[in-house]
């Protein structure tokens, strides 16, 4: 819990008032220290423009964070900088500053500083990191492999003239089966020609190289052909080009298999991003998720069987229109049930889906950046484990009360998933408005209670206990609802016109689950605005 509010601030939340249900344990609305906001360091310009996680840099069992600031300048030249943060303590571990101009168009997707944790290649017990910096003025670009524990450079690859190296980077598992994780980076020339280089984690030498027009994404996808070598996927995409595709690379032979857009050559959102490495079909073979669809249409994600490379389900999000693109897709387990969900950052919010049914079970607002022509671009979010439990958490750029203040927020996963159904408002709730909140994960026919906490600033995180102790633990019940046959419940909330402006914290709880005891949702931090 973060930022203090007086007890009276909650009393006006509902137009008809609140009912206080007494004192509840401080573990409720604790969520092991999440949500949490990472403040930008001094001099930051675009802090949080891209975020990466999924690796443990210091070997403490908690995922750590890469955060970029591509707008950072040195002596008036925009070169960018990037940081690695300890996911457990949220403290900066090290930083690096770019050594070449990045260009002036801050909204182009190519100016995202790409990064990925790639596993431990230097043997120090921490997962290492690859960073791609596709510069524009000098048009060469760089991919750098760091020891994520220390920030020491392990390998550096520079592009040649008119060569945008580092457009994307990725860990790709163990392609050559030597026991050390491998990695890859993409680059393209001024024209369409591009390539992806797959490198040995042991010595940095090239294992495979594929030529491909407009390389966009690289992902490790696990061993899908059963030969004992991990495989990889590369997407080819550029706005308005035809024949976007995904190339599946055999880690053993380097041969590729092509996946074309199901909607034909003009499906211009196909292959913009993708994910792999998780078995969602239950056949023991890792599967894939690929962004699809057309501009100004509904959001589409295709789930491919890794065993057959055929589509087994299609996720359609009716709220994603007007050219918003899924900038990142990952497979995650946000509710701790041992099954993977699909995490999609649409550039405007993060959505979590059940992969085979396609049902959206949670959405979480991210931040939008709008240029003078009204085109919306978003940051890149990530998933990781930041508070020591089994639930995947979310890290993304957020704006608070000032649109100029960029922070990176960490938000917890939980067995119950709580989100607002208002996709346009995100976490900013207006006085005098009604909102519907959705809870997913309780057993059918269960009564779920909606709770609010007025406190937070007096919260002390106790690592050994894994709880956050509030100085004022009083918690209030805003209402309750019964779950339907699929484990969903809807809870309505009307924000009173005299509610004090500022933050508040919400959570749902099923206090008497017959199989697991009391279970709680993620803590949802909201901001009341005029």
XYZ file of C-alpha atoms in Angstrom:
530
model
C 0.000 0.000 0.000
C 1.398 3.361 -0.927
C 0.332 6.958 -0.174
C -1.768 7.749 2.871
C -5.436 8.748 2.881
C -7.565 9.664 5.861
C -10.362 7.356 6.934
C -12.983 9.930 5.984
C -11.868 9.849 2.325
C -13.551 6.494 1.790
C -16.779 7.399 3.557
C -18.189 9.219 0.541
C -17.326 6.628 -2.112
C -20.796 5.259 -2.625
C -23.622 7.666 -3.255
C -25.612 5.767 -0.605
C -22.685 5.445 1.815
C -20.443 2.630 3.066
C -20.874 -0.160 5.536
C -17.852 -0.755 7.750
C -17.279 -4.449 8.443
C -14.688 -4.029 11.150
C -11.034 -4.889 11.341
C -9.568 -7.432 8.936
C -6.057 -8.938 8.955
C -3.347 -6.715 7.545
C -2.496 -9.423 4.992
C -5.681 -8.377 3.218
C -4.777 -5.542 0.848
C -1.096 -6.305 1.455
C -0.236 -8.198 -1.732
C 3.400 -8.453 -0.630
C 4.204 -4.847 -1.300
C 2.381 -4.450 -4.632
C 1.211 -2.251 -6.261
C 4.397 -0.224 -6.267
C 5.594 2.723 -8.365
C 9.256 3.039 -9.400
C 10.133 6.710 -9.559
C 12.164 7.984 -12.540
C 15.770 8.954 -11.756
C 16.834 12.568 -12.062
C 17.135 13.753 -15.645
C 14.712 11.182 -17.043
C 12.802 12.109 -20.205
C 11.004 8.949 -21.371
C 11.494 6.681 -18.370
C 9.525 3.441 -18.793
C 9.149 3.679 -22.581
C 9.968 -0.026 -22.681
C 10.130 -2.564 -19.867
C 11.434 -6.135 -19.876
C 11.489 -8.851 -17.233
C 11.332 -12.619 -16.890
C 14.911 -13.021 -15.653
C 16.620 -13.072 -12.259
C 19.772 -10.967 -12.589
C 21.100 -11.325 -9.037
C 20.028 -14.890 -8.260
C 17.723 -14.038 -5.351
C 14.748 -15.958 -6.752
C 12.798 -12.834 -7.771
C 12.601 -11.510 -11.328
C 14.332 -8.228 -12.030
C 13.493 -5.342 -14.370
C 15.003 -3.648 -17.394
C 13.677 -0.096 -17.900
C 14.634 2.220 -20.764
C 14.723 5.990 -21.152
C 15.341 6.603 -24.884
C 14.834 10.359 -24.525
C 17.853 10.893 -22.263
C 20.363 13.407 -23.614
C 24.097 13.963 -23.148
C 25.319 17.456 -24.066
C 22.166 18.058 -26.087
C 22.389 14.786 -28.032
C 19.649 12.191 -27.544
C 21.470 8.914 -26.855
C 19.147 7.142 -24.394
C 19.963 5.215 -21.265
C 18.742 2.035 -19.619
C 18.587 0.549 -16.144
C 18.350 -2.772 -14.344
C 16.296 -2.739 -11.135
C 16.144 -5.332 -8.392
C 12.600 -6.724 -8.595
C 12.509 -7.566 -4.877
C 13.747 -4.263 -3.449
C 12.838 -2.026 -6.464
C 16.312 -0.459 -6.179
C 18.537 0.375 -9.133
C 21.319 -2.178 -9.695
C 23.150 -0.485 -12.574
C 22.651 1.762 -15.581
C 24.215 2.343 -19.011
C 24.173 5.313 -21.386
C 24.080 5.091 -25.175
C 27.041 6.215 -27.271
C 25.275 7.135 -30.553
C 22.398 9.496 -31.466
C 18.968 7.901 -31.418
C 17.066 10.365 -33.619
C 14.316 12.848 -32.894
C 11.042 11.010 -33.554
C 10.277 9.645 -30.097
C 7.108 7.889 -31.217
C 8.481 5.562 -33.878
C 8.322 1.922 -32.836
C 11.909 1.415 -34.016
C 13.115 3.759 -31.298
C 12.043 1.439 -28.544
C 15.221 0.195 -26.882
C 14.601 -3.541 -27.030
C 15.790 -5.868 -24.254
C 15.423 -9.460 -23.071
C 16.783 -11.579 -20.268
C 18.529 -14.555 -21.892
C 19.586 -16.870 -19.071
C 22.953 -17.251 -17.357
C 25.684 -17.331 -19.992
C 28.653 -16.175 -17.869
C 28.142 -18.675 -15.061
C 27.712 -16.183 -12.217
C 24.315 -17.508 -11.153
C 22.298 -14.599 -12.550
C 20.332 -14.327 -15.782
C 22.052 -12.072 -18.305
C 20.598 -9.420 -20.598
C 20.714 -8.431 -24.265
C 19.847 -4.858 -25.289
C 19.162 -3.620 -28.828
C 19.693 0.055 -29.689
C 18.566 0.714 -33.305
C 20.074 4.180 -33.842
C 18.876 6.365 -36.721
C 21.278 9.237 -37.345
C 24.338 7.071 -37.852
C 22.147 4.219 -39.049
C 24.172 1.387 -37.679
C 22.564 0.153 -34.466
C 24.039 -1.999 -31.738
C 23.229 -5.161 -29.791
C 24.972 -5.495 -26.434
C 25.014 -8.508 -24.117
C 25.493 -7.594 -20.454
C 26.120 -9.492 -17.299
C 22.848 -8.451 -15.705
C 24.329 -8.889 -12.231
C 27.157 -6.367 -12.742
C 26.445 -4.447 -15.949
C 29.726 -5.628 -17.517
C 29.642 -5.977 -21.326
C 30.011 -9.614 -22.412
C 29.493 -9.176 -26.177
C 28.887 -6.222 -28.481
C 27.717 -6.315 -32.106
C 27.666 -3.159 -34.255
C 25.787 -2.796 -37.519
C 27.354 -1.463 -40.687
C 26.374 1.567 -42.747
C 22.582 2.000 -43.136
C 22.105 -1.022 -40.906
C 19.455 -0.778 -38.184
C 20.849 -3.458 -35.903
C 19.034 -4.212 -32.650
C 15.448 -3.759 -33.861
C 14.654 -6.748 -31.686
C 16.616 -9.041 -29.382
C 15.707 -12.230 -27.566
C 16.843 -15.229 -25.609
C 16.131 -18.350 -27.657
C 16.833 -21.207 -25.278
C 19.575 -23.725 -26.036
C 19.678 -24.090 -29.830
C 22.894 -26.103 -30.065
C 22.287 -28.217 -26.977
C 25.577 -27.337 -25.284
C 24.022 -26.516 -21.921
C 24.335 -22.718 -22.266
C 21.425 -20.445 -23.273
C 21.742 -18.786 -26.678
C 20.465 -15.419 -27.942
C 19.545 -13.597 -31.152
C 19.267 -10.098 -32.585
C 17.647 -8.640 -35.697
C 18.714 -5.915 -38.074
C 17.736 -4.528 -41.428
C 19.192 -2.181 -43.983
C 17.668 1.027 -45.308
C 15.749 -1.064 -47.835
C 13.623 -4.048 -46.898
C 16.470 -6.549 -46.640
C 17.127 -7.742 -43.124
C 18.472 -10.652 -41.165
C 18.406 -12.361 -37.781
C 21.607 -13.690 -36.254
C 21.439 -16.541 -33.732
C 24.438 -16.617 -31.428
C 26.043 -19.092 -29.056
C 25.753 -18.069 -25.439
C 28.989 -19.893 -24.704
C 31.277 -17.868 -27.014
C 29.080 -15.421 -28.990
C 29.731 -17.102 -32.342
C 27.009 -17.292 -34.972
C 25.008 -20.521 -34.985
C 22.414 -19.666 -37.632
C 21.566 -16.683 -39.789
C 18.388 -16.165 -41.771
C 17.726 -13.442 -44.319
C 14.251 -11.979 -43.998
C 12.541 -8.748 -45.121
C 11.575 -6.332 -42.358
C 12.372 -8.480 -39.316
C 10.150 -7.439 -36.416
C 10.159 -9.943 -33.555
C 12.322 -12.848 -32.358
C 11.120 -15.333 -29.778
C 12.390 -18.546 -28.278
C 9.606 -21.113 -28.536
C 11.060 -24.231 -26.900
C 11.511 -27.589 -28.601
C 8.455 -27.979 -30.820
C 9.807 -30.676 -33.178
C 11.009 -33.066 -30.475
C 14.667 -33.277 -31.558
C 16.071 -32.109 -28.218
C 17.099 -28.676 -29.516
C 15.174 -25.534 -28.675
C 13.622 -23.760 -31.649
C 12.851 -20.103 -32.404
C 10.384 -17.929 -34.304
C 11.027 -14.749 -36.301
C 8.322 -12.450 -37.631
C 8.513 -10.285 -40.733
C 6.341 -7.167 -40.552
C 6.129 -3.576 -41.681
C 3.063 -1.360 -41.809
C 1.081 -1.753 -45.040
C 3.373 -4.388 -46.578
C 1.820 -7.572 -47.865
C 2.850 -11.109 -47.001
C 3.800 -10.585 -43.372
C 4.819 -13.943 -41.970
C 6.375 -15.921 -39.142
C 9.398 -18.131 -39.811
C 9.860 -21.107 -37.470
C 13.558 -21.951 -37.175
C 14.877 -25.393 -36.254
C 17.522 -24.925 -33.582
C 19.334 -28.029 -34.790
C 19.438 -27.452 -38.567
C 18.611 -23.772 -39.064
C 15.903 -24.659 -41.572
C 12.686 -22.615 -41.495
C 8.969 -23.269 -41.837
C 6.699 -20.372 -42.830
C 3.398 -19.405 -41.197
C 1.381 -17.050 -43.403
C -1.450 -14.775 -42.358
C -4.725 -16.725 -42.114
C -6.577 -13.721 -43.505
C -4.469 -13.476 -46.638
C -1.693 -11.199 -47.782
C -3.439 -7.998 -46.664
C -3.854 -8.986 -43.003
C -1.568 -6.119 -42.042
C -1.392 -6.714 -38.286
C -0.248 -10.320 -38.634
C 3.161 -11.029 -37.070
C 3.519 -7.615 -35.411
C 4.352 -9.522 -32.242
C 4.212 -13.088 -30.924
C 5.051 -15.406 -28.025
C 6.043 -19.018 -27.542
C 7.413 -21.606 -25.179
C 4.285 -22.558 -23.206
C 2.055 -25.598 -23.598
C -1.530 -24.325 -23.502
C -3.109 -27.252 -25.376
C -1.934 -29.891 -22.907
C -0.171 -32.152 -25.417
C 3.307 -31.671 -23.982
C 4.524 -29.503 -26.886
C 5.053 -25.733 -26.516
C 2.561 -23.603 -28.450
C 2.650 -20.164 -30.073
C 0.597 -16.969 -29.978
C 0.721 -14.551 -32.942
C -0.884 -11.124 -33.280
C -3.216 -10.924 -36.294
C -5.989 -8.780 -37.693
C -6.185 -5.714 -39.902
C -5.830 -2.009 -39.227
C -8.905 -0.396 -37.584
C -10.347 -3.815 -36.855
C -10.851 -5.856 -33.705
C -7.782 -7.116 -31.911
C -6.932 -10.692 -32.909
C -4.458 -13.186 -31.450
C -4.031 -16.616 -33.028
C -3.052 -19.584 -30.862
C -1.064 -22.142 -32.859
C -0.404 -25.725 -31.829
C 3.356 -26.187 -31.653
C 2.921 -29.823 -32.631
C 0.945 -29.192 -35.840
C 1.454 -25.431 -36.486
C -2.305 -25.198 -36.993
C -4.568 -22.618 -35.348
C -6.380 -24.099 -32.354
C -8.114 -20.934 -31.119
C -8.576 -17.281 -32.008
C -8.776 -14.565 -29.363
C -10.849 -11.600 -30.539
C -10.936 -8.469 -28.435
C -13.781 -6.213 -29.519
C -12.377 -3.276 -27.567
C -9.146 -3.017 -29.565
C -9.776 -0.911 -32.665
C -8.433 2.140 -34.460
C -5.015 0.758 -35.250
C -3.853 -0.073 -31.733
C -1.282 -2.842 -31.978
C -0.403 -5.536 -29.496
C 3.181 -4.508 -28.803
C 4.000 -7.512 -26.642
C 2.468 -10.949 -26.089
C 3.605 -13.388 -23.424
C 2.390 -16.605 -21.857
C 1.939 -16.141 -18.098
C 0.224 -17.727 -15.113
C -1.353 -14.809 -13.277
C -3.735 -16.769 -11.027
C -1.460 -19.600 -9.890
C -3.548 -22.456 -11.282
C -0.620 -24.030 -13.148
C -2.123 -23.138 -16.532
C -0.843 -20.438 -18.845
C -2.830 -17.383 -19.834
C -2.073 -14.945 -22.672
C -0.717 -11.557 -21.638
C -1.171 -8.903 -24.371
C -0.052 -5.285 -24.215
C -2.219 -3.490 -26.763
C -0.297 -0.235 -26.441
C -3.188 1.131 -24.411
C -3.775 -1.535 -21.795
C -2.710 -5.011 -20.755
C -5.287 -7.749 -21.216
C -5.158 -11.300 -19.854
C -7.015 -14.053 -21.733
C -7.720 -17.724 -21.351
C -5.974 -19.022 -24.499
C -8.396 -21.696 -25.692
C -11.719 -20.058 -24.845
C -10.465 -16.583 -25.757
C -12.243 -15.063 -22.770
C -10.701 -11.915 -21.304
C -10.280 -12.464 -17.577
C -8.485 -9.249 -16.617
C -7.370 -5.989 -18.112
C -4.996 -3.479 -16.681
C -4.496 0.071 -17.969
C -1.154 1.127 -19.389
C -0.332 4.563 -20.762
C -1.016 6.106 -24.157
C 1.144 8.614 -25.961
C -0.548 10.698 -28.628
C 1.247 12.689 -31.304
C 0.072 15.809 -33.125
C -1.675 13.770 -35.824
C -3.707 11.897 -33.235
C -1.952 8.558 -33.806
C -1.690 6.611 -30.589
C 1.430 4.743 -29.625
C 2.099 2.907 -26.406
C 4.931 1.709 -24.266
C 5.905 -1.928 -23.942
C 4.917 -3.708 -20.743
C 6.229 -6.958 -19.300
C 5.326 -9.750 -16.915
C 7.479 -11.152 -14.128
C 7.521 -12.373 -10.520
C 8.367 -9.442 -8.253
C 6.935 -10.300 -4.830
C 7.964 -13.890 -4.217
C 4.654 -15.661 -4.794
C 3.567 -18.001 -7.605
C 1.453 -15.425 -9.445
C 2.856 -13.573 -12.444
C 2.881 -9.808 -11.938
C 2.665 -6.920 -14.432
C 5.157 -4.069 -14.975
C 4.148 -1.147 -17.157
C 4.456 2.585 -17.695
C 1.845 4.611 -15.834
C 0.953 8.265 -15.613
C -0.256 9.492 -12.268
C -1.963 12.829 -11.643
C 0.447 14.642 -13.971
C 0.613 13.446 -17.568
C 4.255 14.523 -17.585
C 5.224 12.205 -14.749
C 6.125 8.756 -16.020
C 6.641 5.960 -13.536
C 6.874 2.212 -13.854
C 4.198 0.415 -11.874
C 4.365 -3.139 -10.536
C 0.982 -4.801 -10.116
C 0.385 -8.197 -8.555
C -1.220 -11.309 -9.937
C -3.506 -13.238 -7.599
C -5.875 -16.241 -7.444
C -8.761 -13.789 -7.893
C -8.313 -11.258 -10.702
C -9.857 -7.827 -10.205
C -10.116 -5.161 -12.919
C -12.402 -2.377 -13.999
C -14.543 -2.988 -17.082
C -14.094 0.629 -18.164
C -11.354 0.312 -20.763
C -11.346 4.008 -21.572
C -10.915 5.224 -18.007
C -8.317 2.735 -16.909
C -7.498 3.335 -13.245
C -8.657 6.977 -13.279
C -12.160 7.175 -11.797
C -14.229 10.355 -12.038
C -16.451 11.779 -9.361
C -20.151 11.246 -9.913
C -19.605 8.313 -12.313
C -20.603 4.677 -11.997
C -18.102 1.911 -12.697
C -18.342 -1.838 -13.006
C -15.542 -3.991 -11.630
C -15.027 -7.599 -12.674
C -13.708 -10.427 -10.492
C -12.643 -13.759 -11.936
C -11.392 -16.950 -10.329
C -13.734 -17.777 -7.476
C -15.811 -20.929 -7.562
C -19.284 -20.603 -9.041
C -22.001 -19.522 -6.643
C -19.521 -17.937 -4.245
C -20.119 -14.565 -2.571
C -17.281 -12.184 -3.325
C -16.800 -9.065 -1.229
C -15.478 -5.781 -2.599
C -13.142 -4.016 -0.175
C -11.471 -0.609 -0.007
C -8.594 0.665 2.082
C -8.101 4.355 2.887
C -4.480 3.892 3.941
C -1.206 2.886 2.419
C 1.571 5.310 3.229
C 2.006 3.737 6.640
C 2.706 0.359 5.047
C 5.957 -1.379 6.008
C 6.955 -4.361 3.879
C 8.331 -7.259 5.969
C 10.324 -9.531 3.573
C 10.501 -12.538 5.902
C 6.764 -12.512 6.449
C 5.944 -11.477 2.895
C 3.306 -9.013 4.080
C 2.909 -5.261 4.182
C 1.773 -3.986 7.582
C -0.520 -0.935 7.542
C -0.485 1.459 10.474
C -4.237 1.842 9.986
C -5.581 -1.581 8.957
C -9.271 -0.618 8.909
C -10.898 -1.958 5.753
C -14.370 -1.193 4.424
C -16.836 -3.259 2.430
C -18.239 -1.548 -0.660
C -20.569 -4.362 -1.643
C -20.703 -8.003 -2.676
C -21.848 -10.191 -5.555
C -22.351 -13.846 -6.425
C -20.124 -15.504 -9.018
C -21.719 -17.066 -12.063
C -21.175 -20.566 -13.449
C -17.828 -19.513 -14.950
C -16.465 -17.927 -11.790
C -17.105 -14.293 -12.755
C -18.714 -11.621 -10.590
C -19.567 -8.007 -11.357
C -19.516 -5.319 -8.704
C -20.882 -1.818 -9.304
C -19.460 1.260 -7.649
C -20.665 4.858 -7.809
C -18.051 7.497 -6.973
C -19.566 10.232 -4.825
C -19.221 13.846 -5.932
C -17.446 14.790 -2.706
C -14.869 11.990 -2.697
C -11.398 13.488 -2.097
C -9.164 13.465 -5.140
C -6.171 11.153 -5.136
C -5.313 7.463 -4.775
C -7.244 4.645 -3.119
C -6.865 0.857 -3.035
C -9.423 -1.817 -3.887
C -9.493 -5.585 -3.507
C -11.959 -8.467 -3.756
C -12.062 -11.415 -1.386
C -13.878 -14.749 -1.223
C -13.668 -15.252 2.560
C -14.766 -18.881 2.756
C -13.668 -20.827 -0.313
C -14.386 -24.485 0.622
C -11.231 -25.848 -1.013
C -8.614 -23.143 -0.411
C -9.919 -21.063 2.479
C -10.120 -17.314 2.095
C -8.678 -16.133 -1.243
C -7.988 -12.577 -2.323
C -7.580 -10.673 -5.560
C -4.800 -8.422 -6.703
C -4.791 -4.965 -5.156
C -6.080 -2.390 -7.634
C -4.737 1.110 -7.120
C -7.066 3.765 -8.532
C -6.961 7.528 -8.713
C -10.023 9.678 -8.149
C -10.121 12.610 -10.558
C -12.520 15.515 -11.086
